[in-house]
Short mmCIF file of C-alpha atoms in Angstrom, two decimals:
data_model
loop_
_atom_site.label_atom_id
_atom_site.label_comp_id
_atom_site.label_asym_id
_atom_site.label_seq_id
_atom_site.Cartn_x
_atom_site.Cartn_y
_atom_site.Cartn_z
CA MET A 4 136.01 61.55 117.47
CA ALA A 5 138.34 64.56 117.59
CA PRO A 6 137.85 67.38 115.09
CA ALA A 7 140.09 67.74 112.04
CA SER A 8 143.33 69.67 112.54
CA PRO A 9 145.59 71.42 110.00
CA VAL A 10 148.86 69.78 108.91
CA ARG A 11 151.48 71.07 106.51
CA GLY A 12 154.48 69.51 104.80
CA MET A 13 154.01 65.93 103.67
CA LEU A 14 155.43 63.42 101.27
CA LEU A 15 152.68 61.92 99.14
CA CYS A 16 153.83 58.45 98.14
CA HIS A 17 152.69 55.47 96.12
CA ALA A 18 153.22 51.78 96.79
CA GLY A 19 151.87 50.28 93.62
CA SER A 20 148.39 51.73 93.18
CA HIS A 21 148.08 52.52 96.89
CA ARG A 22 148.51 56.00 98.37
CA LEU A 23 150.44 56.84 101.56
CA ALA A 24 151.44 60.15 103.13
CA PHE A 25 154.20 60.82 105.66
CA PRO A 26 154.98 64.02 107.60
CA ALA A 27 157.95 65.66 105.87
CA HIS A 28 159.65 66.53 109.17
CA GLU A 29 159.98 62.79 109.94
CA VAL A 30 162.03 62.12 106.79
CA VAL A 31 165.76 62.66 107.36
CA SER A 32 166.74 61.78 103.80
CA ILE A 33 165.51 60.18 100.60
CA THR A 34 167.79 57.58 99.04
CA SER A 35 167.82 54.95 96.34
CA PRO A 36 167.33 51.33 97.37
CA GLY A 37 170.68 49.80 98.12
CA ASP A 38 171.33 46.58 99.93
CA GLY A 39 167.64 45.81 100.42
CA GLY A 40 167.73 46.94 104.05
CA ALA A 41 164.61 49.12 103.82
CA ALA A 42 161.16 47.74 104.48
CA CYS A 43 159.03 48.06 101.35
CA ALA A 44 155.61 49.73 101.76
CA SER A 45 154.17 47.33 99.17
CA LEU A 46 154.31 44.54 101.76
CA ALA A 47 151.47 46.22 103.68
CA PHE A 48 149.28 45.59 100.65
CA ARG A 49 150.50 42.05 100.02
CA ALA A 50 152.24 43.14 96.84
CA PRO A 51 155.76 42.24 95.74
CA PRO A 52 158.48 44.66 96.88
CA GLY A 53 160.07 46.88 94.28
CA ALA A 54 160.64 50.37 95.70
CA LEU A 55 162.41 53.08 93.71
CA ARG A 56 163.00 55.46 96.64
CA VAL A 57 163.62 54.98 100.35
CA LEU A 58 162.42 57.42 102.99
CA VAL A 59 164.85 57.33 105.91
CA ALA A 60 163.62 58.11 109.42
CA ALA A 61 165.64 59.60 112.29
CA SER A 62 165.67 56.10 113.81
CA GLY A 63 167.76 54.93 110.86
CA GLY A 64 165.03 52.71 109.47
CA GLY A 65 163.66 53.22 106.01
CA VAL A 66 160.48 52.64 104.04
CA GLY A 67 160.67 51.98 100.32
CA VAL A 68 158.06 53.56 98.04
CA ASP A 69 157.48 53.45 94.30
CA ALA A 70 156.98 57.19 93.81
CA LEU A 71 156.81 60.34 95.91
CA GLU A 72 155.91 63.99 95.72
CA ILE A 73 156.57 66.76 98.21
CA ASP A 74 153.43 68.64 99.21
CA ALA A 75 153.85 71.90 101.15
CA GLU A 76 150.14 72.78 101.20
CA THR A 77 148.10 72.84 104.37
CA HIS A 78 145.52 70.05 104.58
CA TRP A 79 143.06 69.06 107.27
CA LEU A 80 143.98 65.89 109.12
CA MET A 81 140.86 63.83 109.68
CA PRO A 82 141.10 61.62 112.76
CA VAL A 83 141.42 57.86 112.63
CA PRO A 84 138.03 56.16 113.05
CA ALA A 85 137.99 53.79 116.03
CA VAL A 86 137.28 50.82 113.77
CA VAL A 87 140.74 51.17 112.11
CA ALA A 88 142.71 52.70 114.99
CA SER A 89 144.99 49.66 115.38
CA ALA A 90 145.52 49.18 111.63
CA SER A 91 149.13 49.24 110.47
CA GLY A 92 150.50 48.70 113.95
CA GLY A 93 149.23 52.01 115.28
CA SER A 94 151.19 54.05 112.71
CA LEU A 95 148.03 55.47 111.12
CA ARG A 96 147.64 59.09 112.28
CA GLY A 97 144.62 60.05 110.23
CA PHE A 98 143.59 60.89 106.70
CA ILE A 99 144.09 63.94 104.50
CA LEU A 100 142.34 65.01 101.33
CA ALA A 101 144.99 66.07 98.81
CA ARG A 102 144.69 66.40 95.04
CA GLY A 103 141.09 65.23 95.23
CA GLU A 104 141.98 61.89 96.84
CA LEU A 105 142.03 60.52 100.37
CA TRP A 106 145.53 59.69 101.71
CA PRO A 107 146.31 57.85 104.95
CA LEU A 108 148.90 59.80 106.97
CA LEU A 109 151.37 57.44 108.67
CA GLY A 110 154.20 57.94 111.12
CA LEU A 111 157.36 56.93 109.23
CA ALA A 112 159.27 55.13 112.03
CA ASP A 113 156.09 53.45 113.30
CA PHE A 114 155.15 52.25 109.81
CA GLU A 115 158.68 50.91 109.25
CA ARG A 116 158.43 48.90 112.50
CA TYR A 117 155.02 47.60 111.42
CA LEU A 118 156.41 46.47 108.04
CA ARG A 119 159.35 44.71 109.74
CA GLY A 120 156.88 42.78 111.89
CA LEU A 121 154.94 41.40 108.93
CA PRO A 122 155.54 37.74 108.12
CA ARG A 123 157.96 37.35 105.21
CA GLY A 124 155.31 35.48 103.24
CA SER A 125 152.99 38.51 103.24
CA ALA A 126 153.82 39.54 99.69
#
C-alpha cells in the first residue's frame, strides 16, 4: 500500500448521514438543483434523492449533495485499501481525516458516472 500523501482544497459534503469529500479543483461551479439532471449522491447509499446543492464537474455532469463545506486545510490522503479499490466504480481516491472524522475522497466526474450507472431502483 502506498504511503499517505498531502492534499489541500476539498469540499466536504453530506448525502444524508454519509460523508463524502471531493477535490475542490474538480468543481467548476455549485448550483441549486434544477431540472433533476444531476445524479444524487444519496443513491450510492440506497437513500431517496433530495439534494440541496449540485457540484458541477468540468465534464458538465453534476452530483447532488445535501450539504457542503469548503475546507482549505491540508490533510493526509490515506490510500484505498485493495479490498475496496473497485468500490464506487473506481472513483474512490482514498480517505482523509478531517474534523475528527474519516471522509472518502472521490473523483467528481468518476463518481457522477458511477451514480448514473446505478439501477434506477437503487434508492
